[in-house]
Amino acid sequence: MISVNDLKKRYGNIHALKGVTLDIDDKVTSIIGRNGAGKTTFIRILSTQLKPTSGSVKINDLDINKDVQKIRKIILSIPQEAQPVGIMTPLEHLELYLLARGYSLSDARKEGRYALEELEMRDFENVPCDELSGGMKRKVFVAMALASRVEIVFLDEPTTGLDPLSRMEVWNSIRKLDSNIILTTHYMEEASELSDKVVVFSEGKVVSRGTVDELLEPFKDKVRVEKTDGEEYDVKIGKLSIKYVPKHMAQEYLSRGYDVKNITLDDLFISRGITLES
Ligand SMILES: Nc1ncnc2c1ncn2[C@@H]1O[C@H](COP(=O)(O)OP(=O)(O)OP(=O)(O)O)[C@@H](O)[C@H]1O
Ligand SMILES: [Mg+2]
């Protein structure tokens, strides 16, 4: 579906992408990484909004440098922090978007209503977006993807800033898309919930990729124990001493005042002494 070869992007002196080579062919792929890892740059290049400094990207055998218009017909990219226009309603957003994609007004209305129905938003279709919750606002964009039936949807941090319940609501709407999805996120739970494959970016490079289970294989049958200024640790983050120990030893560490945590994708970062900000 998408084939990326030695992709580089430089902004002045900043090397945002330092040679990314990656094949993406799963239904949902999540890209995770710290602030500044290059996730947005990567998504913007793949969705033809930004030119790479060098390297190649093929999307369904179309070249991002040569076939821009053809690619734009089959993708939709929802930027980080995208917000709908406050005075417009969800239905108006959908109609306008579908008209821009070449639909007739009657088809735009029909497909727009269908998408809003699928996402359980019909009750809100005529409410100005200003009056919608944060989750509903994001769902307006998911509805655009659903209505336009594009082949590939790029979502840059689709749920950042939402409360946990709204986040789940947006996840449910994303699951209704038939399109292949590439999303970026700081939320490890989001990556675990939604994706078939996870790609980890660090400082402009892919440092690992696999299913959630594959990525967590090194932590199999372990727990994370942590304590402020604890005497034992594998890594320290600030004053927090963190250690990975076999599950059967959890009780012992508990009795010595350590907190015991289950392993999540966060541990990919914590084990290297870093945390992901959101
Ligand atoms: N338009 C720009 N001009 C100059 N530098 C930029 C520009 N856009 C991004 N950068 C820099 O490129 C690097 C990668 O940024 P990018 O936005 O791709 O990271 P990100 O992984 O999406 O981060 P975040 O998680 O904070 O959204 C950062 O060092 C950033 O400061
Ligand atoms: Mg970003």
Short mmCIF file of N, CA, C and O in Angstrom, two decimals, residues 29 47 56 71 75 89 92 101 123 138 149 152 157 164 168 190 214 236:
data_model
loop_
_atom_site.label_atom_id
_atom_site.label_comp_id
_atom_site.label_asym_id
_atom_site.label_seq_id
_atom_site.Cartn_x
_atom_site.Cartn_y
_atom_site.Cartn_z
N THR A 29 -2.24 1.47 11.15
CA THR A 29 -0.86 1.58 11.64
C THR A 29 -0.76 2.81 12.53
O THR A 29 -1.20 3.89 12.14
N SER A 47 1.05 12.67 2.83
CA SER A 47 -0.23 13.17 2.33
C SER A 47 -0.04 14.34 1.37
O SER A 47 -0.96 15.12 1.15
N SER A 56 12.05 8.47 -1.44
CA SER A 56 10.84 8.26 -2.24
C SER A 56 9.71 7.66 -1.43
O SER A 56 9.93 6.99 -0.42
N ILE A 71 -2.99 11.04 -6.03
CA ILE A 71 -2.92 10.60 -4.63
C ILE A 71 -3.98 11.33 -3.81
O ILE A 71 -4.66 10.73 -2.99
N ILE A 75 -6.85 9.88 -0.76
CA ILE A 75 -6.51 10.02 0.66
C ILE A 75 -7.29 11.16 1.31
O ILE A 75 -7.85 12.02 0.63
N THR A 89 -22.33 23.86 10.72
CA THR A 89 -22.83 22.62 11.34
C THR A 89 -22.05 21.42 10.78
O THR A 89 -21.40 21.53 9.73
N GLU A 92 -23.12 20.78 7.22
CA GLU A 92 -22.54 21.75 6.29
C GLU A 92 -21.07 21.42 5.99
O GLU A 92 -20.62 21.55 4.85
N ARG A 101 -14.87 17.64 -3.29
CA ARG A 101 -14.34 16.40 -3.87
C ARG A 101 -15.06 16.03 -5.17
O ARG A 101 -14.80 14.98 -5.73
N ASP A 123 -28.47 13.62 15.41
CA ASP A 123 -29.13 14.59 16.29
C ASP A 123 -28.40 15.93 16.32
O ASP A 123 -28.97 16.93 16.74
N ARG A 138 -14.17 16.33 16.78
CA ARG A 138 -13.24 15.45 16.07
C ARG A 138 -14.00 14.48 15.16
O ARG A 138 -13.53 14.11 14.09
N ARG A 149 -15.26 7.93 1.54
CA ARG A 149 -14.81 6.57 1.22
C ARG A 149 -13.43 6.55 0.58
O ARG A 149 -13.18 5.79 -0.37
N ILE A 152 -7.22 5.79 1.91
CA ILE A 152 -6.27 5.93 3.02
C ILE A 152 -6.58 7.20 3.81
O ILE A 152 -6.74 8.27 3.22
N GLU A 157 -2.67 12.69 15.61
CA GLU A 157 -3.14 12.84 16.99
C GLU A 157 -4.65 13.10 17.08
O GLU A 157 -5.09 14.17 17.50
N PRO A 164 -11.16 10.85 28.66
CA PRO A 164 -11.13 9.42 28.31
C PRO A 164 -12.41 8.91 27.63
O PRO A 164 -12.32 8.11 26.70
N MET A 168 -12.76 7.43 23.73
CA MET A 168 -13.31 6.13 23.33
C MET A 168 -14.36 6.29 22.24
O MET A 168 -14.47 5.47 21.34
N GLU A 190 -4.26 4.21 22.99
CA GLU A 190 -4.86 4.42 21.68
C GLU A 190 -4.18 3.51 20.64
O GLU A 190 -4.85 2.84 19.85
N GLU A 214 4.45 -8.06 19.76
CA GLU A 214 5.86 -8.20 19.36
C GLU A 214 6.73 -7.15 20.06
O GLU A 214 7.82 -7.45 20.54
N LYS A 236 16.39 5.49 35.96
CA LYS A 236 15.85 6.53 36.83
C LYS A 236 15.26 7.61 35.97
O LYS A 236 15.88 8.04 34.99
#
